[in-house]
CSV table of C-alpha atoms in Angstrom, one decimal:
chain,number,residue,atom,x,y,z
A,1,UNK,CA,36.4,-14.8,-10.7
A,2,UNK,CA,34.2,-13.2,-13.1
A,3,UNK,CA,31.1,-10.7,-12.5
A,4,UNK,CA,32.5,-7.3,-13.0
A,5,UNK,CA,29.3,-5.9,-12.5
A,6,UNK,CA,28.5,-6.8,-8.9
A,7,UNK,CA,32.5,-5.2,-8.1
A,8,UNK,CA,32.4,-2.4,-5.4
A,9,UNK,CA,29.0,-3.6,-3.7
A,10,UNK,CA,29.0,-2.9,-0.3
A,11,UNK,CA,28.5,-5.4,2.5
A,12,UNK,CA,24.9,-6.0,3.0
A,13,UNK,CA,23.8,-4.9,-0.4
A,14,UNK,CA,25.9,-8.1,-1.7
A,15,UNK,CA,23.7,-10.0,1.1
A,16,UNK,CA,20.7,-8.7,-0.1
A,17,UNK,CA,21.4,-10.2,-3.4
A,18,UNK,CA,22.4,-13.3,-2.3
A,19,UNK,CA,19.5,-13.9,-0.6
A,20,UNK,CA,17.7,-13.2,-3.4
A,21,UNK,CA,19.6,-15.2,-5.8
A,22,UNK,CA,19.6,-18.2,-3.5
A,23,UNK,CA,15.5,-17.9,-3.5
A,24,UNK,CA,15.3,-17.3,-6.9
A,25,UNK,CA,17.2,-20.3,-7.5
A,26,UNK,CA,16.0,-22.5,-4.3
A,27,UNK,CA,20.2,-23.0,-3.4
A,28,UNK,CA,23.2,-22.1,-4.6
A,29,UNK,CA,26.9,-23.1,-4.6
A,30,UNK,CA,30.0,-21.4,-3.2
A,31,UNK,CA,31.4,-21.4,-6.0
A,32,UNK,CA,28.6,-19.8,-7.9
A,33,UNK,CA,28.3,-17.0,-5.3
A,34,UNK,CA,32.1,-16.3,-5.8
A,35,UNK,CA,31.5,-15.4,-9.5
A,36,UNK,CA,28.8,-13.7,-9.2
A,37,UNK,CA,29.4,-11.3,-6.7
A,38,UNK,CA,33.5,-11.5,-7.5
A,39,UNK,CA,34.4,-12.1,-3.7
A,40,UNK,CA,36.4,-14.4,-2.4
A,41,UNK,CA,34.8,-17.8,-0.6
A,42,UNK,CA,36.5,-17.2,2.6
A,43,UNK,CA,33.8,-13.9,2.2
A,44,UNK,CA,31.2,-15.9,0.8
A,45,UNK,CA,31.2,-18.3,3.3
A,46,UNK,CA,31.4,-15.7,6.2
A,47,UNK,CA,28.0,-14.2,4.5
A,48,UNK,CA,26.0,-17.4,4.1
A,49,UNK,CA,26.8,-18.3,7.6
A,50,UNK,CA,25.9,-14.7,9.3
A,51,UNK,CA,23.0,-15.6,7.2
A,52,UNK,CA,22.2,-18.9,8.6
A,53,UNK,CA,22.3,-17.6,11.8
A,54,UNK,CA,19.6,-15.0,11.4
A,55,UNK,CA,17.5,-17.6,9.7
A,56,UNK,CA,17.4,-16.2,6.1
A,57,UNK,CA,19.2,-19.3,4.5
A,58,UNK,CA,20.1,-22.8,5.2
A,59,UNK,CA,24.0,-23.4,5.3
A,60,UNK,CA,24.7,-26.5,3.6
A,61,UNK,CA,27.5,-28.2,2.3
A,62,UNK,CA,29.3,-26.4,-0.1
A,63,UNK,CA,26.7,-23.6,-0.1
A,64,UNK,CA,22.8,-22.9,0.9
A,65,UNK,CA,19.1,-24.0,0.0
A,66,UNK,CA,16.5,-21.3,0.5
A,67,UNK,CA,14.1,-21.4,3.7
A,68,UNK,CA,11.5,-19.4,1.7
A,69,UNK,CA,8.1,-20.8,2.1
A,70,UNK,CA,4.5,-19.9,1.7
A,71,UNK,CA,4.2,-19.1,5.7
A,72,UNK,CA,7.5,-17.5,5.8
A,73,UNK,CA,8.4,-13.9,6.9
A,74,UNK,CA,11.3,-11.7,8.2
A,75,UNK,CA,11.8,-10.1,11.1
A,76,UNK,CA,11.6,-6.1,10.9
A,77,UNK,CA,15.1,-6.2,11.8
A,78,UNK,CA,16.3,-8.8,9.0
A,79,UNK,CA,14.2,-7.2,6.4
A,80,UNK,CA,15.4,-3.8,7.2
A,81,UNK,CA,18.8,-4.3,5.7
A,82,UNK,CA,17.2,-5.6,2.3
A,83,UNK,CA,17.6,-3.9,-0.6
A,84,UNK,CA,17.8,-0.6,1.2
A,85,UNK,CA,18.2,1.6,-2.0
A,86,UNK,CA,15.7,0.6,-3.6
A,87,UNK,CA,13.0,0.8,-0.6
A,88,UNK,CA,14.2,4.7,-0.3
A,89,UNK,CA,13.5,5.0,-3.6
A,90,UNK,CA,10.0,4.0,-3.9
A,91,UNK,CA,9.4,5.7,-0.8
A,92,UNK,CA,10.8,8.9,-2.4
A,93,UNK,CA,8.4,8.0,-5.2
A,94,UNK,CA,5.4,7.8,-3.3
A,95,UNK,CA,5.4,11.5,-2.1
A,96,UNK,CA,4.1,12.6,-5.3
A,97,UNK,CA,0.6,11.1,-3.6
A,98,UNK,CA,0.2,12.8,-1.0
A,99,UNK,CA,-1.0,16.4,-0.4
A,100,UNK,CA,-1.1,18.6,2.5
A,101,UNK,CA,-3.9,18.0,5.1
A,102,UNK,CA,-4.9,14.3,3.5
A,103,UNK,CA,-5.9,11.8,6.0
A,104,UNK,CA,-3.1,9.0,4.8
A,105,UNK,CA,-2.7,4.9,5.9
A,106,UNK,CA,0.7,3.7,6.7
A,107,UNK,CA,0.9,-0.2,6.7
A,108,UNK,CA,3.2,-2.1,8.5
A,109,UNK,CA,6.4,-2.5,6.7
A,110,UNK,CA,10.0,-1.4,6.1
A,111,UNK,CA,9.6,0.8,2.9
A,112,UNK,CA,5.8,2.2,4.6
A,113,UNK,CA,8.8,2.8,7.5
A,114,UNK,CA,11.5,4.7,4.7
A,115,UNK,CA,8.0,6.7,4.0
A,116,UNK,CA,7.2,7.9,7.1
A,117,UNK,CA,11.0,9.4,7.7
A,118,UNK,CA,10.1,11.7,4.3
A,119,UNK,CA,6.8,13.1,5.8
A,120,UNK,CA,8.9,15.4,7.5
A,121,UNK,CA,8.7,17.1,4.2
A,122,UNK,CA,4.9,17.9,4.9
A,123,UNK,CA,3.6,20.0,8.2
A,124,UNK,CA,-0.1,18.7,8.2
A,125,UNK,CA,-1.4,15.5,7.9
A,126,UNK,CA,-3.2,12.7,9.4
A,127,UNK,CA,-1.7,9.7,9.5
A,128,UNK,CA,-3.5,6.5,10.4
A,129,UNK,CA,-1.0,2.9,11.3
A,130,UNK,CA,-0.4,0.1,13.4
A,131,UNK,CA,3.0,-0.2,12.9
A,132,UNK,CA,5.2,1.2,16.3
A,133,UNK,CA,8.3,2.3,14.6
A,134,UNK,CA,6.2,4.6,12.5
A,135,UNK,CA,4.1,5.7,15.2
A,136,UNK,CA,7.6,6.4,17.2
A,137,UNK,CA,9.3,8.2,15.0
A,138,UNK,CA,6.2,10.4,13.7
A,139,UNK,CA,5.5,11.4,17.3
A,140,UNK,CA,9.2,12.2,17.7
A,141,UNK,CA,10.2,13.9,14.4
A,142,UNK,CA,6.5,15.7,13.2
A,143,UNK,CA,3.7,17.5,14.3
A,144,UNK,CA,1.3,15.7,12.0
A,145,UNK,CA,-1.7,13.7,13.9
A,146,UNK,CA,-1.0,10.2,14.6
A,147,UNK,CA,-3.4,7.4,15.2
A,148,UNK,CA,-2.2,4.2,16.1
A,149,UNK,CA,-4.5,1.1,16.6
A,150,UNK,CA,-4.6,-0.6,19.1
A,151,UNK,CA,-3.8,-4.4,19.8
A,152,UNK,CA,-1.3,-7.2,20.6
A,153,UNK,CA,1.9,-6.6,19.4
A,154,UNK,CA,3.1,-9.6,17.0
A,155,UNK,CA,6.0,-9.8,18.5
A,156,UNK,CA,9.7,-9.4,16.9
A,157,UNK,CA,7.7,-7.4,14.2
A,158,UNK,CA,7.1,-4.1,15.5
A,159,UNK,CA,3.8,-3.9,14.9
A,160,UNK,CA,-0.3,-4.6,16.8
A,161,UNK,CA,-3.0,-6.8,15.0
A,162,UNK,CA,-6.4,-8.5,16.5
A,163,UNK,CA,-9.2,-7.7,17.1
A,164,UNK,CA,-8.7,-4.4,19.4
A,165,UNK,CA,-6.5,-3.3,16.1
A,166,UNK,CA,-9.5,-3.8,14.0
A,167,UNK,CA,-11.9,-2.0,16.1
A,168,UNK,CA,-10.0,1.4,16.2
A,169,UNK,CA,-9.5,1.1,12.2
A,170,UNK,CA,-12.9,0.0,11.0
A,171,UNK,CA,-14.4,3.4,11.2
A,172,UNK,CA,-11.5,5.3,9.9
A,173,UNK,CA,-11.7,6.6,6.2
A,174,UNK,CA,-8.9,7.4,4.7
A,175,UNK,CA,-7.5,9.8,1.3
A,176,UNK,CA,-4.7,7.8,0.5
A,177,UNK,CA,-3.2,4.3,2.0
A,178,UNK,CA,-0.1,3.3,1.3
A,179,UNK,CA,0.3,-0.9,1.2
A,180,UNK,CA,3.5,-2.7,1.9
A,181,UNK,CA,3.5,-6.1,0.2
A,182,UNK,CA,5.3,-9.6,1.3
A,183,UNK,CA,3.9,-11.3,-2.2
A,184,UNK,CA,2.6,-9.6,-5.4
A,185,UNK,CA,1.5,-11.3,-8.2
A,186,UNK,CA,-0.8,-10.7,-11.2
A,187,UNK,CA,-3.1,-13.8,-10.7
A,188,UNK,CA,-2.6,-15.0,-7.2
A,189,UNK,CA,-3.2,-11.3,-6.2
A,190,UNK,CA,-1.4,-9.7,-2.7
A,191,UNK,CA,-0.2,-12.1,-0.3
A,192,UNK,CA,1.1,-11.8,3.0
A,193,UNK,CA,2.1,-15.0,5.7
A,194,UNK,CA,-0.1,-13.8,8.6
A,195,UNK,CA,-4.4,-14.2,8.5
A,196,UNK,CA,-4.3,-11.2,11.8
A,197,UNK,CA,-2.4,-8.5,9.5
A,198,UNK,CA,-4.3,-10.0,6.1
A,199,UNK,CA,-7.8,-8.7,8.2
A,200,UNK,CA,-6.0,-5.4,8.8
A,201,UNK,CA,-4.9,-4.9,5.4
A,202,UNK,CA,-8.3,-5.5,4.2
A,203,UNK,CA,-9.6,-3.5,6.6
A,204,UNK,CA,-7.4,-0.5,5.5
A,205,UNK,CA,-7.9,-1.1,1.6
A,206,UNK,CA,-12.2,-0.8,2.5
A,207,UNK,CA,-11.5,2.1,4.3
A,208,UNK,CA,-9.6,4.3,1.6
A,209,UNK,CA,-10.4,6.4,-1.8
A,210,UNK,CA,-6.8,5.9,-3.3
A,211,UNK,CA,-4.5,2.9,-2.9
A,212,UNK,CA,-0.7,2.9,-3.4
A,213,UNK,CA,1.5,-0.7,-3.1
A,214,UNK,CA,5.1,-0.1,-2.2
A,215,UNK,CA,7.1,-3.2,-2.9
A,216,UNK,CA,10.4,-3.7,-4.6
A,217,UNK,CA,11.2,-6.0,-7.1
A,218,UNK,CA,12.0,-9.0,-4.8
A,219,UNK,CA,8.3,-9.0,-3.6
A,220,UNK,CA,6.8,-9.7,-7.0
A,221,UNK,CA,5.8,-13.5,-8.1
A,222,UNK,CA,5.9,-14.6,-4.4
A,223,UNK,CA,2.9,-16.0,-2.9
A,224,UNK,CA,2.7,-16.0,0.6
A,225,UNK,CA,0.3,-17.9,2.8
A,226,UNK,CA,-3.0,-15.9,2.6
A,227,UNK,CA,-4.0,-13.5,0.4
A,228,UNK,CA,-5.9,-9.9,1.4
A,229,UNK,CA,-6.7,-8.3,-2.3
A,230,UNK,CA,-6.5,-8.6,-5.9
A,231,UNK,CA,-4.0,-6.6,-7.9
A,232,UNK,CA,-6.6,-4.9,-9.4
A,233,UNK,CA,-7.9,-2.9,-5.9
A,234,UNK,CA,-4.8,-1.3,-5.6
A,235,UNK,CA,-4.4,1.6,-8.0
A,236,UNK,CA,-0.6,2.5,-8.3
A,237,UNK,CA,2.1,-0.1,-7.8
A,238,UNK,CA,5.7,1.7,-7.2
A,239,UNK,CA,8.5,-0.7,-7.3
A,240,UNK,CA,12.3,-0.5,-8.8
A,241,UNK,CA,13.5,-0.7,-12.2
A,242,UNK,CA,15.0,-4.5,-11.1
A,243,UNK,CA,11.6,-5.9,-11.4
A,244,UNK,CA,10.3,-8.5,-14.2
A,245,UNK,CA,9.3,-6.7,-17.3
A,246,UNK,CA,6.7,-9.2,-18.0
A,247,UNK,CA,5.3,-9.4,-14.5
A,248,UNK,CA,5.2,-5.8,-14.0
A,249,UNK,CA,3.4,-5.6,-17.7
A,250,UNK,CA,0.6,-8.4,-16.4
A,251,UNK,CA,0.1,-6.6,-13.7
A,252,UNK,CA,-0.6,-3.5,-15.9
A,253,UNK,CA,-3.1,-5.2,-17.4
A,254,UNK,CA,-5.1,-5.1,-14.6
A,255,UNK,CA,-5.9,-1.4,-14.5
A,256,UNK,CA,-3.2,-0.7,-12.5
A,257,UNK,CA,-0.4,1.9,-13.0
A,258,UNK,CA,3.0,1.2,-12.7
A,259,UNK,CA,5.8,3.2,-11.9
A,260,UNK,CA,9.6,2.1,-11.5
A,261,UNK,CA,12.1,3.5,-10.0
A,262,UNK,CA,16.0,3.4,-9.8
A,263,UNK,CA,17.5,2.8,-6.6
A,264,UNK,CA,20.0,5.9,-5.2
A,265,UNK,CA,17.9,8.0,-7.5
């Protein structure tokens, strides 16, 4: 087995990037995964099939296909586990805009989540979301001022949408919002597989001065089913240094500025 670089990964980073990999790719082989990630197959095997069961990948024979579509999304739990490092990261990142007493947006999303647990860095804010976990652990770990829409909760994602959502946000103005992204791409613009939460984030991007996308580098070239902006409404894009040179360089081109980050830095 070969792939000395991928030695000494821990467990669920080495899922992470098989998931990745078998998207990228649409399916991959046992035997691939083996030299890749230089494990053995009885461990490659035990990973595609934990992963079959949570519905990330289809277990075939001899390997997986992907189950990535344009209406396809993760469950907060599933997607918290994903490329963990590098969502810290950007989150770290995005401090640098925000000052204190701004009037910030959180979307709804794991690294907007990593975010939240930093603002504890900051002793007077306002902080606008409709995402539960953020709201939780603000109102438990902060003093900052929380509003949280209101709404159904989409459930198994940890978060409110229609139109009761929309109501309390439509008339809140924001300093800075901070965007989580399912699909990011230079000419297909900011994607995400759910019309409710696409009204939301529009919603929020109206509503704000400065806007900040938070993705890392597996978001960027997917297209998910509808899209809510164009690359160019957003004004910083933060991602990690795994991304596509020449994606992150089109998107650039679009007046946007783009910062990359290491992961566990």
């Amino acid at each position: 087995m070969g792939g000395s670089t991928e030695q000494g990964m821990f467990a669920e980073e080495r899922k992470s990037r098989i998931i990745e990999f078998i998207n990228k790719n649409e399916k991959a082989t046992v035997t691939q995964l083996c030299d890749k990630f230089d494990v053995s197959r009885a461990t490659i095997r035990n990973d595609l099939n934990e992963l079959d069961e949570k519905g990330l990948i289809k277990r075939t024979h001899g390997g997986a296909i992907s189950t990535q579509s344009v209406n396809y999304e993760m469950n907060f739990v599933d997607r918290e586990i994903l490329f963990q490092g590098e969502k810290e990261a950007v989150a770290r990142q995005a401090l640098q805009y925000i000052r204190e007493g701004d009037c910030i947006g959180l979307d709804a999303g794991t690294t907007t989540y990593e975010l939240a647990k930093l603002l504890t860095e900051f002793s007077r804010l306002t902080i606008v979301t409709y995402d539960l976990n953020i709201a939780a652990f603000l109102d438990s770990n902060t003093e900052h001022a929380v509003f949280l829409a209101g709404g159904e909760i989409r459930k198994h994602f940890h978060y409110l949408t229609g139109e009761a959502a929309l109501r309390t946000l439509q008339d809140l103005y924001l300093d800075v919002l901070f965007l989580a992204g399912n699909g990011v791409d230079a000419v297909k613009g900011l994607t995400t597989p759910n019309l409710d939460t696409a009204r939301i984030k529009k919603c929020l991007i109206a509503n704000s001065r400065h806007k900040v996308l938070l993705a890392d580098h597996s978001k960027i070239n997917n297209v998910s089913f509808t899209k809510y902006a164009d690359v160019s409404e957003i004004d910083v894009f933060i991602t990690d240094t795994g991304a596509d040179k020449k994606s992150l360089k089109a998107i650039e081109e679009k007046d946007v500025e783009v910062v990359t980050v290491e992961a566990g830095n």
